[in-house]
Amino acid sequence: MKRTAFTVFVIFWIISGAIAQSPNPLTIPDTLSGAVINLEIAPSTVQFLPGNATATYGINKPYLAPTVILQRGQAVQMNVTNSLSDTSTMHWHGLHVPAMDDGGPHTPIAPGTTWSPDFTVLDESATFWYHPHLHEHTTEQVYKGAAGMIIVHDSLEAALGLPRTYGVDDFPLIIQDKSFDSLTNAFIYEALSDTMMINGTLNPYIEVPAQMVRFRLLNASNQRVYNLGFPPTNIAWQISSDGGLLEQPLAVTRILLAPGERADVVVDFTNQTTNFPLMANNSEMGDGISGGPQGPGGGPGNPLDGNNFPILDFRIIAQTANPVTSLPSQLRTYDLPNIQNVARVRTKVFTVDSSGFPFYINGALFDHDAVNDTVNLGDTEIWELINATDIAHPFHIHDVQFHVIEFNGNNPPAHLRGRKDVVLLQPGDTVKFITRFDDFADEMTPYMYHCHNLFHEDGGMMSAFIVRDTVLGSHGEPTTDFCGAFLFFPNPNDGELQLIDENPEPCRVVSIEVWDIQGRKLMDVPVNLGLNTQQINLQEYDPGIYLLHMRHKGGGHSVRRIAKQ
Ligand code: C2O
Ligand code: CU
Ligand code: CU
């Protein structure tokens, strides 16, 4: 069955004029590094196909962008000049930077102007990327080519002896699907596309030395997910997830990569005598995944939907001097936030409009003027994501890297245990992650969290959160987030406090547990649902911090921290 589909596809591949062009050497973007990085987004054209050139956007080049190489701990100033006739923004996807410098929809760059954020690089060695983030225009601007890779280096990674010489044994792979208008060769960016491109190269091949070679995989497609396939011969290891190294190299034959996600993989070509391709084994993808056999596709006749197809040919050449020929067995150990310190659990439910579009997060669409969540600076939180739609969504959050701690009630698979900023939820999936919101507070500029299917994001599947510095003295909680319209006061208190619950009926607090910060449960407080207030008496307990765990009527729970004096 699969074999038949694949054969049909290969025949299609051969006869399709647009795709069956001769192999092209993979373009490796130039690099930019140093304390000042100048980037110019501009319209351009590229001769992708015979006939008309295709109108594109590029950053310092006609299509895509230079790879920005940063060193952990360095200061950097980005000068982003917008030479488009449209407004844009520039977001440093995955980097932990102040909200004002993050480049979300609230920091637009008008045509003809330059935006100059500066920040210190606090991130671990990993692969990040940059792209515009203007609401309702992200799909278009990224699709046209305004996107590039960011590589962060640090001394811990440098000491591990991994392949890390850019363009020699360390290669960026910016993976995108594209469609061209059959008459004009213009990009068509509304749907899942029908032609693969890596680093802006159609039908690419790459010469790889017969040794260990690192590929920095980035799915920069608008919607399509790839089930990247390596031979089942123990020659490929995933070494990092979105925001940092895994604890140990993970032997892989498949890497499922959703839009926005990155994975570094090391492939050992040492004893490989025949060339082989990097595959997208998309016939194997599960329910609801864009481009999979049971997911949304690009429409009738799209050769990529639900099929297996090669995306890059590896051509093996001679070893370099001093090749890397082995990997360390241990790369690092994780430093997860302590679960005892969780100040709050937030639940985010994805739903869909009855007409099939748009998609909502907790019932809301993106509102430029709304703040959906307020997080206290320094707090550890657990976010519970629930996909109640029949389509897969890659959830992304700005500001932080997180660790998945639960996937559908189980321990997460190894590739999701590392530092992540995107996680794919298939229909019905529930994911819990833990993170800590350190370093940057700003009551005026929000960070975003959203679906990284850019079509969904532009359709409004995006929300805003601010990080607030509570040392400045504000008490209580905002009333705009899901089931969050309740507070305890006074806080701090002398042991007598009160719950005031302004939540709508399905969100009402139905029970309260009092825990100490050593993780011991002290008491249950029954809640009278007929009232929206409840007295709580902690007078018999010592002064200190206590955690109150609340259950909500419609399911889900919250945690709040109170101080007894
Ligand atoms: Cu890659 Cu909010 O974005
Ligand atoms: Cu981002
Ligand atoms: Cu989505």
mmCIF file of N, CA, C and O in Angstrom, residues 350-402:
data_model
loop_
_atom_site.group_PDB
_atom_site.id
_atom_site.type_symbol
_atom_site.label_atom_id
_atom_site.label_comp_id
_atom_site.label_asym_id
_atom_site.label_seq_id
_atom_site.Cartn_x
_atom_site.Cartn_y
_atom_site.Cartn_z
ATOM 1 N N PHE A 350 -7.266 24.343 23.227
ATOM 2 C CA PHE A 350 -7.417 24.730 21.816
ATOM 3 C C PHE A 350 -8.766 24.216 21.321
ATOM 4 O O PHE A 350 -9.061 23.023 21.458
ATOM 5 N N THR A 351 -9.539 25.107 20.745
ATOM 6 C CA THR A 351 -10.822 24.710 20.164
ATOM 7 C C THR A 351 -10.932 25.332 18.782
ATOM 8 O O THR A 351 -10.097 26.150 18.392
ATOM 9 N N VAL A 352 -11.964 24.921 18.072
ATOM 10 C CA VAL A 352 -12.131 25.416 16.709
ATOM 11 C C VAL A 352 -13.540 25.967 16.549
ATOM 12 O O VAL A 352 -14.478 25.510 17.202
ATOM 13 N N ASP A 353 -13.657 26.981 15.717
ATOM 14 C CA ASP A 353 -14.959 27.536 15.399
ATOM 15 C C ASP A 353 -15.810 26.467 14.704
ATOM 16 O O ASP A 353 -15.285 25.606 14.007
ATOM 17 N N SER A 354 -17.128 26.555 14.880
ATOM 18 C CA SER A 354 -17.989 25.520 14.289
ATOM 19 C C SER A 354 -17.863 25.488 12.764
ATOM 20 O O SER A 354 -18.118 24.471 12.143
ATOM 21 N N SER A 355 -17.403 26.572 12.175
ATOM 22 C CA SER A 355 -17.222 26.574 10.715
ATOM 23 C C SER A 355 -15.889 25.952 10.300
ATOM 24 O O SER A 355 -15.606 25.853 9.110
ATOM 25 N N GLY A 356 -15.046 25.528 11.269
ATOM 26 C CA GLY A 356 -13.780 24.882 10.933
ATOM 27 C C GLY A 356 -12.581 25.805 10.996
ATOM 28 O O GLY A 356 -11.437 25.363 10.923
ATOM 29 N N PHE A 357 -12.793 27.087 11.135
ATOM 30 C CA PHE A 357 -11.718 28.060 11.249
ATOM 31 C C PHE A 357 -12.341 29.336 11.784
ATOM 32 O O PHE A 357 -13.473 29.631 11.428
ATOM 33 N N PRO A 358 -11.734 30.119 12.599
ATOM 34 C CA PRO A 358 -10.376 29.977 13.119
ATOM 35 C C PRO A 358 -10.295 29.043 14.323
ATOM 36 O O PRO A 358 -11.298 28.495 14.772
ATOM 37 N N PHE A 359 -9.081 28.928 14.852
ATOM 38 C CA PHE A 359 -8.832 28.166 16.073
ATOM 39 C C PHE A 359 -8.661 29.128 17.239
ATOM 40 O O PHE A 359 -8.095 30.210 17.081
ATOM 41 N N TYR A 360 -9.143 28.694 18.400
ATOM 42 C CA TYR A 360 -9.106 29.546 19.587
ATOM 43 C C TYR A 360 -8.179 28.963 20.654
ATOM 44 O O TYR A 360 -8.005 27.752 20.730
ATOM 45 N N ILE A 361 -7.640 29.835 21.485
ATOM 46 C CA ILE A 361 -6.971 29.404 22.717
ATOM 47 C C ILE A 361 -7.828 29.918 23.867
ATOM 48 O O ILE A 361 -8.055 31.126 23.981
ATOM 49 N N ASN A 362 -8.344 29.007 24.679
ATOM 50 C CA ASN A 362 -9.279 29.351 25.758
ATOM 51 C C ASN A 362 -10.405 30.260 25.266
ATOM 52 O O ASN A 362 -10.761 31.252 25.904
ATOM 53 N N GLY A 363 -10.906 29.918 24.108
ATOM 54 C CA GLY A 363 -12.097 30.594 23.610
ATOM 55 C C GLY A 363 -11.851 31.950 22.987
ATOM 56 O O GLY A 363 -12.796 32.589 22.531
ATOM 57 N N ALA A 364 -10.601 32.410 22.978
ATOM 58 C CA ALA A 364 -10.330 33.764 22.498
ATOM 59 C C ALA A 364 -9.490 33.750 21.236
ATOM 60 O O ALA A 364 -8.712 32.835 20.990
ATOM 61 N N LEU A 365 -9.647 34.807 20.453
ATOM 62 C CA LEU A 365 -8.756 35.077 19.328
ATOM 63 C C LEU A 365 -7.806 36.193 19.730
ATOM 64 O O LEU A 365 -8.077 36.955 20.658
ATOM 65 N N PHE A 366 -6.707 36.296 19.021
ATOM 66 C CA PHE A 366 -5.727 37.335 19.325
ATOM 67 C C PHE A 366 -6.375 38.717 19.288
ATOM 68 O O PHE A 366 -7.110 39.057 18.363
ATOM 69 N N ASP A 367 -6.073 39.475 20.328
ATOM 70 C CA ASP A 367 -6.539 40.854 20.404
ATOM 71 C C ASP A 367 -5.320 41.685 20.738
ATOM 72 O O ASP A 367 -4.709 41.516 21.792
ATOM 73 N N HIS A 368 -4.977 42.569 19.832
ATOM 74 C CA HIS A 368 -3.747 43.350 19.971
ATOM 75 C C HIS A 368 -3.700 44.121 21.295
ATOM 76 O O HIS A 368 -2.635 44.384 21.838
ATOM 77 N N ASP A 369 -4.870 44.470 21.823
ATOM 78 C CA ASP A 369 -4.894 45.290 23.032
ATOM 79 C C ASP A 369 -5.130 44.494 24.306
ATOM 80 O O ASP A 369 -5.209 45.071 25.381
ATOM 81 N N ALA A 370 -5.266 43.194 24.179
ATOM 82 C CA ALA A 370 -5.559 42.383 25.370
ATOM 83 C C ALA A 370 -4.288 41.785 25.952
ATOM 84 O O ALA A 370 -3.329 41.509 25.239
ATOM 85 N N VAL A 371 -4.316 41.598 27.269
ATOM 86 C CA VAL A 371 -3.290 40.802 27.931
ATOM 87 C C VAL A 371 -4.013 39.584 28.479
ATOM 88 O O VAL A 371 -4.882 39.712 29.335
ATOM 89 N N ASN A 372 -3.705 38.427 27.960
ATOM 90 C CA ASN A 372 -4.449 37.227 28.337
ATOM 91 C C ASN A 372 -3.965 36.627 29.651
ATOM 92 O O ASN A 372 -4.713 35.949 30.341
ATOM 93 N N ASP A 373 -2.686 36.827 29.955
ATOM 94 C CA ASP A 373 -2.123 36.257 31.182
ATOM 95 C C ASP A 373 -1.113 37.223 31.768
ATOM 96 O O ASP A 373 -0.376 37.878 31.035
ATOM 97 N N THR A 374 -1.073 37.260 33.089
ATOM 98 C CA THR A 374 -0.025 37.992 33.777
ATOM 99 C C THR A 374 0.754 37.003 34.626
ATOM 100 O O THR A 374 0.174 36.274 35.428
ATOM 101 N N VAL A 375 2.041 36.972 34.399
ATOM 102 C CA VAL A 375 2.924 36.043 35.097
ATOM 103 C C VAL A 375 3.789 36.869 36.032
ATOM 104 O O VAL A 375 4.226 37.958 35.676
ATOM 105 N N ASN A 376 4.018 36.340 37.229
ATOM 106 C CA ASN A 376 4.886 37.061 38.153
ATOM 107 C C ASN A 376 6.347 36.719 37.888
ATOM 108 O O ASN A 376 6.709 35.548 37.752
ATOM 109 N N LEU A 377 7.165 37.745 37.827
ATOM 110 C CA LEU A 377 8.591 37.561 37.557
ATOM 111 C C LEU A 377 9.198 36.578 38.553
ATOM 112 O O LEU A 377 8.978 36.686 39.759
ATOM 113 N N GLY A 378 9.934 35.629 38.047
ATOM 114 C CA GLY A 378 10.605 34.659 38.898
ATOM 115 C C GLY A 378 9.767 33.447 39.227
ATOM 116 O O GLY A 378 10.269 32.493 39.825
ATOM 117 N N ASP A 379 8.491 33.458 38.839
ATOM 118 C CA ASP A 379 7.624 32.327 39.178
ATOM 119 C C ASP A 379 7.917 31.104 38.311
ATOM 120 O O ASP A 379 8.170 31.223 37.111
ATOM 121 N N THR A 380 7.812 29.953 38.960
ATOM 122 C CA THR A 380 7.779 28.685 38.238
ATOM 123 C C THR A 380 6.315 28.356 37.982
ATOM 124 O O THR A 380 5.481 28.478 38.885
ATOM 125 N N GLU A 381 6.001 27.988 36.757
ATOM 126 C CA GLU A 381 4.617 27.640 36.432
ATOM 127 C C GLU A 381 4.571 26.334 35.648
ATOM 128 O O GLU A 381 5.533 25.964 34.969
ATOM 129 N N ILE A 382 3.436 25.676 35.768
ATOM 130 C CA ILE A 382 3.124 24.547 34.888
ATOM 131 C C ILE A 382 2.023 25.007 33.955
ATOM 132 O O ILE A 382 1.032 25.596 34.401
ATOM 133 N N TRP A 383 2.226 24.772 32.675
ATOM 134 C CA TRP A 383 1.177 25.047 31.686
ATOM 135 C C TRP A 383 0.688 23.711 31.157
ATOM 136 O O TRP A 383 1.486 22.848 30.769
ATOM 137 N N GLU A 384 -0.630 23.593 31.173
ATOM 138 C CA GLU A 384 -1.262 22.384 30.659
ATOM 139 C C GLU A 384 -1.962 22.755 29.358
ATOM 140 O O GLU A 384 -2.826 23.642 29.346
ATOM 141 N N LEU A 385 -1.556 22.114 28.267
ATOM 142 C CA LEU A 385 -2.110 22.402 26.946
ATOM 143 C C LEU A 385 -3.021 21.251 26.550
ATOM 144 O O LEU A 385 -2.648 20.085 26.695
ATOM 145 N N ILE A 386 -4.209 21.587 26.084
ATOM 146 C CA ILE A 386 -5.164 20.553 25.696
ATOM 147 C C ILE A 386 -5.639 20.853 24.282
ATOM 148 O O ILE A 386 -6.211 21.913 24.023
ATOM 149 N N ASN A 387 -5.398 19.919 23.385
ATOM 150 C CA ASN A 387 -5.860 20.094 22.008
ATOM 151 C C ASN A 387 -7.212 19.426 21.839
ATOM 152 O O ASN A 387 -7.303 18.215 21.678
ATOM 153 N N ALA A 388 -8.256 20.249 21.862
ATOM 154 C CA ALA A 388 -9.613 19.721 21.714
ATOM 155 C C ALA A 388 -10.112 19.857 20.274
ATOM 156 O O ALA A 388 -11.315 19.883 20.034
ATOM 157 N N THR A 389 -9.210 19.965 19.330
ATOM 158 C CA THR A 389 -9.601 20.015 17.909
ATOM 159 C C THR A 389 -9.145 18.733 17.225
ATOM 160 O O THR A 389 -8.432 17.931 17.823
ATOM 161 N N ASP A 390 -9.523 18.551 15.966
ATOM 162 C CA ASP A 390 -9.066 17.342 15.271
ATOM 163 C C ASP A 390 -7.918 17.629 14.310
ATOM 164 O O ASP A 390 -7.670 16.897 13.364
ATOM 165 N N ILE A 391 -7.181 18.721 14.604
ATOM 166 C CA ILE A 391 -6.019 19.087 13.801
ATOM 167 C C ILE A 391 -4.842 19.286 14.758
ATOM 168 O O ILE A 391 -5.030 19.745 15.888
ATOM 169 N N ALA A 392 -3.649 18.931 14.326
ATOM 170 C CA ALA A 392 -2.469 19.099 15.178
ATOM 171 C C ALA A 392 -2.023 20.558 15.176
ATOM 172 O O ALA A 392 -2.087 21.239 14.152
ATOM 173 N N HIS A 393 -1.573 21.032 16.354
ATOM 174 C CA HIS A 393 -1.108 22.410 16.487
ATOM 175 C C HIS A 393 0.257 22.447 17.163
ATOM 176 O O HIS A 393 0.411 21.911 18.264
ATOM 177 N N PRO A 394 1.248 23.084 16.551
ATOM 178 C CA PRO A 394 2.530 23.284 17.221
ATOM 179 C C PRO A 394 2.465 24.532 18.113
ATOM 180 O O PRO A 394 2.455 25.659 17.616
ATOM 181 N N PHE A 395 2.418 24.331 19.429
ATOM 182 C CA PHE A 395 2.311 25.440 20.380
ATOM 183 C C PHE A 395 3.699 26.030 20.636
ATOM 184 O O PHE A 395 4.649 25.300 20.902
ATOM 185 N N HIS A 396 3.790 27.337 20.600
ATOM 186 C CA HIS A 396 5.068 28.038 20.834
ATOM 187 C C HIS A 396 4.868 29.143 21.852
ATOM 188 O O HIS A 396 3.848 29.828 21.829
ATOM 189 N N ILE A 397 5.847 29.305 22.751
ATOM 190 C CA ILE A 397 5.805 30.420 23.703
ATOM 191 C C ILE A 397 7.101 31.208 23.608
ATOM 192 O O ILE A 397 8.175 30.633 23.425
ATOM 193 N N HIS A 398 6.983 32.513 23.706
ATOM 194 C CA HIS A 398 8.150 33.399 23.695
ATOM 195 C C HIS A 398 8.748 33.496 25.109
ATOM 196 O O HIS A 398 8.166 33.020 26.066
ATOM 197 N N ASP A 399 9.875 34.127 25.229
ATOM 198 C CA ASP A 399 10.546 34.469 26.495
ATOM 199 C C ASP A 399 11.295 33.290 27.120
ATOM 200 O O ASP A 399 12.425 33.447 27.547
ATOM 201 N N VAL A 400 10.649 32.128 27.168
ATOM 202 C CA VAL A 400 11.214 31.026 27.963
ATOM 203 C C VAL A 400 11.462 29.784 27.107
ATOM 204 O O VAL A 400 10.897 29.617 26.034
ATOM 205 N N GLN A 401 12.320 28.921 27.626
ATOM 206 C CA GLN A 401 12.373 27.527 27.192
ATOM 207 C C GLN A 401 11.649 26.725 28.275
ATOM 208 O O GLN A 401 11.700 27.080 29.447
ATOM 209 N N PHE A 402 10.980 25.655 27.876
ATOM 210 C CA PHE A 402 10.276 24.831 28.853
ATOM 211 C C PHE A 402 10.732 23.382 28.749
ATOM 212 O O PHE A 402 11.391 22.995 27.784
#
